[in-house]
mmCIF file of C-alpha atoms in Angstrom:
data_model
loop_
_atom_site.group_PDB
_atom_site.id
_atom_site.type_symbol
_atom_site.label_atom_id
_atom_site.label_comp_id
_atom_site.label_asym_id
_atom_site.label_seq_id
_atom_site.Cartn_x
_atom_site.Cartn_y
_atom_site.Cartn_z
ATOM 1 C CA UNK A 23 0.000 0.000 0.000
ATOM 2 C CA UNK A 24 2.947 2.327 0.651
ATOM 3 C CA UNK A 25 3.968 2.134 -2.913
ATOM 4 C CA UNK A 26 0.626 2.953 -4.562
ATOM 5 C CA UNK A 27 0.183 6.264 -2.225
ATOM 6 C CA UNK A 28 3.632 7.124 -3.099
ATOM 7 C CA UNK A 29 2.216 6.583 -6.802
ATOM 8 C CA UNK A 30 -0.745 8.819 -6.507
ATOM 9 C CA UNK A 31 1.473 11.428 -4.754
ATOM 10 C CA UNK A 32 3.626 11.405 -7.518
ATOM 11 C CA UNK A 33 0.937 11.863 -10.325
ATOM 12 C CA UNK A 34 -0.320 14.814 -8.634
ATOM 13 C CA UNK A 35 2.791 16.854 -8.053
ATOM 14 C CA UNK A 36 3.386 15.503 -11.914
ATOM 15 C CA UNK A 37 0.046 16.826 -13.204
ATOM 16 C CA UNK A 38 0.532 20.073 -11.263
ATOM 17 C CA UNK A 39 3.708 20.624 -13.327
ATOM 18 C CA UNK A 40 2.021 20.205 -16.759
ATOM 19 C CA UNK A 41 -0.684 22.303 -15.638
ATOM 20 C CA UNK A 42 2.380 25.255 -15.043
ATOM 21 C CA UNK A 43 3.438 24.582 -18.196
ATOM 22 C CA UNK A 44 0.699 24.270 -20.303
ATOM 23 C CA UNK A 45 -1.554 27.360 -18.315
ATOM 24 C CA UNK A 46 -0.066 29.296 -15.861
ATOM 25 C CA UNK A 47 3.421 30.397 -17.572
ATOM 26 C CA UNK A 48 1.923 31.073 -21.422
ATOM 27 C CA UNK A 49 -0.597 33.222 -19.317
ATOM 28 C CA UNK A 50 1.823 35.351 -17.549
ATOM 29 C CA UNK A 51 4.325 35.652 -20.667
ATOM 30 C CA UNK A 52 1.143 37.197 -22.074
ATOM 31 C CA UNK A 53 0.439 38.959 -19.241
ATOM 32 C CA UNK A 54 3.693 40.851 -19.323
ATOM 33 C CA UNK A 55 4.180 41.746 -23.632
ATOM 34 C CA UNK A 56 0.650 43.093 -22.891
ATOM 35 C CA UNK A 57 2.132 45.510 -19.990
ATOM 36 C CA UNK A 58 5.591 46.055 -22.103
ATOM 37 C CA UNK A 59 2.862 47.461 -24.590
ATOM 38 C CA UNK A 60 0.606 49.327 -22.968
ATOM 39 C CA UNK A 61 3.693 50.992 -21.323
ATOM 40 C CA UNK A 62 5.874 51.668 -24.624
ATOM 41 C CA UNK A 63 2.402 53.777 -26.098
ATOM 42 C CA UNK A 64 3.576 57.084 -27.558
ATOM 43 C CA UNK A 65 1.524 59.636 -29.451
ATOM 44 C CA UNK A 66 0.650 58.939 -33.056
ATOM 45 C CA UNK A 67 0.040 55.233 -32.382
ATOM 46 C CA UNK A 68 -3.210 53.754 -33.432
ATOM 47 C CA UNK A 69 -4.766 51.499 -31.074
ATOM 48 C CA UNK A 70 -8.111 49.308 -30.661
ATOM 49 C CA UNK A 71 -9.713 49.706 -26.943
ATOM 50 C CA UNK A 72 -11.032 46.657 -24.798
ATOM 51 C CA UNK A 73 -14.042 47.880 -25.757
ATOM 52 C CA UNK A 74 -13.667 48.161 -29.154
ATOM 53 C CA UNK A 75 -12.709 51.435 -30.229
ATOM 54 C CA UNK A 76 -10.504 52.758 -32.691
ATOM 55 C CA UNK A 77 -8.593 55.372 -31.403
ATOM 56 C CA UNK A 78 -5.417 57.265 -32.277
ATOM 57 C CA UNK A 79 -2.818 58.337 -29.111
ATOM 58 C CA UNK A 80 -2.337 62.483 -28.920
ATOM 59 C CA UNK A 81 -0.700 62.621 -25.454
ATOM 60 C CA UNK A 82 0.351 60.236 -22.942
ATOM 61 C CA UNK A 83 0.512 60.406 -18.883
ATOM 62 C CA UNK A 84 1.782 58.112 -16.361
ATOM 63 C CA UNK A 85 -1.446 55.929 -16.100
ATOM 64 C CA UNK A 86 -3.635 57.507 -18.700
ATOM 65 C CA UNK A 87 -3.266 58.582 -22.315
ATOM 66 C CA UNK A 88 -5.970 61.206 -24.290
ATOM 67 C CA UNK A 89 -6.942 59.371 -27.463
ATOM 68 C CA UNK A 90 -9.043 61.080 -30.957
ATOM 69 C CA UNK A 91 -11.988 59.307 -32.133
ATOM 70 C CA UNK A 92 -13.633 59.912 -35.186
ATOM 71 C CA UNK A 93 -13.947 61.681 -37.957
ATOM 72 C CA UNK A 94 -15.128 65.076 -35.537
ATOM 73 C CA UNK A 95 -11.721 64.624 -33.914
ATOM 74 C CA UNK A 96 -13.619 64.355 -30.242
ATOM 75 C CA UNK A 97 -10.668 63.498 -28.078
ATOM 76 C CA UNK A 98 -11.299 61.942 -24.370
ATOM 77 C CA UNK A 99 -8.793 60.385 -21.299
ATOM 78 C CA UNK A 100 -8.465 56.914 -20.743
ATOM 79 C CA UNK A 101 -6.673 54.371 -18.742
ATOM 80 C CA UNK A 102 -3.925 52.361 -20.050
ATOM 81 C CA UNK A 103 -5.142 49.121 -18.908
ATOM 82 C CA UNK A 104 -8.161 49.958 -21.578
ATOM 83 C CA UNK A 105 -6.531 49.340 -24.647
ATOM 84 C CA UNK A 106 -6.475 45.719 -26.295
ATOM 85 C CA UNK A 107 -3.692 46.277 -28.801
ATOM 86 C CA UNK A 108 -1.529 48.316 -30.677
ATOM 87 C CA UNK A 109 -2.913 48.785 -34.921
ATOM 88 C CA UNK A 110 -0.557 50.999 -35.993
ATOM 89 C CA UNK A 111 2.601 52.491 -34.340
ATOM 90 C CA UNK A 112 3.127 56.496 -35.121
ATOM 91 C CA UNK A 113 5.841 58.320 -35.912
ATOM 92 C CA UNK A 114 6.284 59.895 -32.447
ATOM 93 C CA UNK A 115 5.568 63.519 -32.112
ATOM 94 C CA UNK A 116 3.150 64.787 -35.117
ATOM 95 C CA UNK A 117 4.702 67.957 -37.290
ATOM 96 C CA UNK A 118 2.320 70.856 -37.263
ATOM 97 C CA UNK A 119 2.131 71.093 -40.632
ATOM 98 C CA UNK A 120 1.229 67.370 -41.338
ATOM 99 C CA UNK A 121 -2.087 67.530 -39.629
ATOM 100 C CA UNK A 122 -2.756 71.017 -41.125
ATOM 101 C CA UNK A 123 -2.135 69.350 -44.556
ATOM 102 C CA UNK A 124 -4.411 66.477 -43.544
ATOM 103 C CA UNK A 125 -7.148 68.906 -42.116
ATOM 104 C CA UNK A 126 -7.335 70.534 -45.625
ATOM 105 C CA UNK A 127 -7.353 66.877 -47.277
ATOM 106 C CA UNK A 128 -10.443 66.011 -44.821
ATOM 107 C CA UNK A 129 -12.405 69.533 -45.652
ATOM 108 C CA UNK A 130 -11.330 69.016 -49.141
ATOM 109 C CA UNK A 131 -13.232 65.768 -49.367
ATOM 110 C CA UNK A 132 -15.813 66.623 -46.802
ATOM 111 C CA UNK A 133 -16.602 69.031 -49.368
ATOM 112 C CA UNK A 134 -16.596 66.845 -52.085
ATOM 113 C CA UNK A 135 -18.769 64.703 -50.210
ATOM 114 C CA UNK A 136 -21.495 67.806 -49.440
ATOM 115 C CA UNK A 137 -21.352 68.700 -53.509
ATOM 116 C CA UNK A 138 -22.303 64.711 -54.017
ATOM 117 C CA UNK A 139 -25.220 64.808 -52.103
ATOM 118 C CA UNK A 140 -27.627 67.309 -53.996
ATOM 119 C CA UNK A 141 -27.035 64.908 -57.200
ATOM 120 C CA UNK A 142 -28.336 61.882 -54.836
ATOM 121 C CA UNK A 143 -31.179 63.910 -54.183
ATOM 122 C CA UNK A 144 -31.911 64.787 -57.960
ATOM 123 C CA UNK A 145 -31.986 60.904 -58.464
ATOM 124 C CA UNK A 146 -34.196 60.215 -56.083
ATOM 125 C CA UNK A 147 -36.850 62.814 -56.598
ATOM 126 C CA UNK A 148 -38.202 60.332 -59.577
ATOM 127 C CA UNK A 149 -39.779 58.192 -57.111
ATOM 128 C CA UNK A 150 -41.174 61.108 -55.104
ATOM 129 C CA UNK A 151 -43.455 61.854 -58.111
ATOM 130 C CA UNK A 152 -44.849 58.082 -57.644
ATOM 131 C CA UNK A 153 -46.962 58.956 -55.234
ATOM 132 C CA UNK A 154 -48.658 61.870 -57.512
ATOM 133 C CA UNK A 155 -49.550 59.367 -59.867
ATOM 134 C CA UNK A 156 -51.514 57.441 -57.414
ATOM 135 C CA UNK A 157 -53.580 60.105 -56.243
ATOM 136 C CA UNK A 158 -55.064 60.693 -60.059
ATOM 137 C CA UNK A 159 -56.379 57.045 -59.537
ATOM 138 C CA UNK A 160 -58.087 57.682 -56.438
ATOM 139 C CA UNK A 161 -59.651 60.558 -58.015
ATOM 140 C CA UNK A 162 -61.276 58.632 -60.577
ATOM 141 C CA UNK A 163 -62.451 56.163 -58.059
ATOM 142 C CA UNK A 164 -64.225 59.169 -56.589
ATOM 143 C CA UNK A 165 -66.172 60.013 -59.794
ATOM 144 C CA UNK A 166 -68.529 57.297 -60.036
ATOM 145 C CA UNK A 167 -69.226 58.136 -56.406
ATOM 146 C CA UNK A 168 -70.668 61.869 -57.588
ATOM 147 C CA UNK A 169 -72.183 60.746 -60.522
ATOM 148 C CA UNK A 170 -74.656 57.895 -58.785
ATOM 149 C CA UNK A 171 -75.833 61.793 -56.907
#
């Protein structure tokens, strides 16, 4: 009986060390390139949010960092520990007149995009005029209505 208690002991401590292996180390070498990241953010870096967010990095603190959403530039603080993963790193520091030149890109085809609209509306105004036709029909429905008067 000694030798079979000894054997169980021994299957246990050896499962335990698989169990390390296999689980617990991969977990905390994950655990700690996710830190190195979250750490090593730096403005201009494009990152996704545990929530899902797309953001882009425009200053960093110690345990925060203010990220831009959007395409109305709306920029907020968060914590570090928020975001999932780095998309894109930046080029550090922006230059001035690189987001000036992009600003003018953006109205340029925001612009574009405002002129485009009015022809979508011409398009469309077709099918307005359906309903005009219709009301014709229910007009001559009415007729035999006043004539039985």
């Amino acid at each position: 009986m000694g030798g079979s208690g000894m054997m169980s002991i021994l299957v246990l401590v050896l499962l335990l060390v698989v169990m390390y292996f296999l689980m617990i180390r991969p977990q905390k070498k994950r655990e700690k390139e996710t830190n190195a990241m979250r750490a090593s953010l730096d403005v201009g870096d494009e990152i996704i949010t545990i929530g899902g967010i797309c953001a882009k990095v425009v200053k960093t603190k110690e345990e925060s960092i203010v990220v831009q959403v959007g395409a109305d530039k709306v920029k907020f603080e968060m914590m570090r520990w928020s975001v999932s993963k780095v998309v894109k790193k930046g080029s550090g520091h922006v230059a001035k007149s690189s987001v000036d030149d992009f600003d003018e890109v953006a109205d340029a085809e925001e612009k574009e995009v405002i002129k485009s609209k009015p022809k979508r509306m011409k398009k469309a105004a077709p099918v307005e005029d359906a309903p005009a036709e219709v009301a014709p029909a229910e007009e001559v429905s009415e007729e035999p209505a006043e004539s039985k008067e």
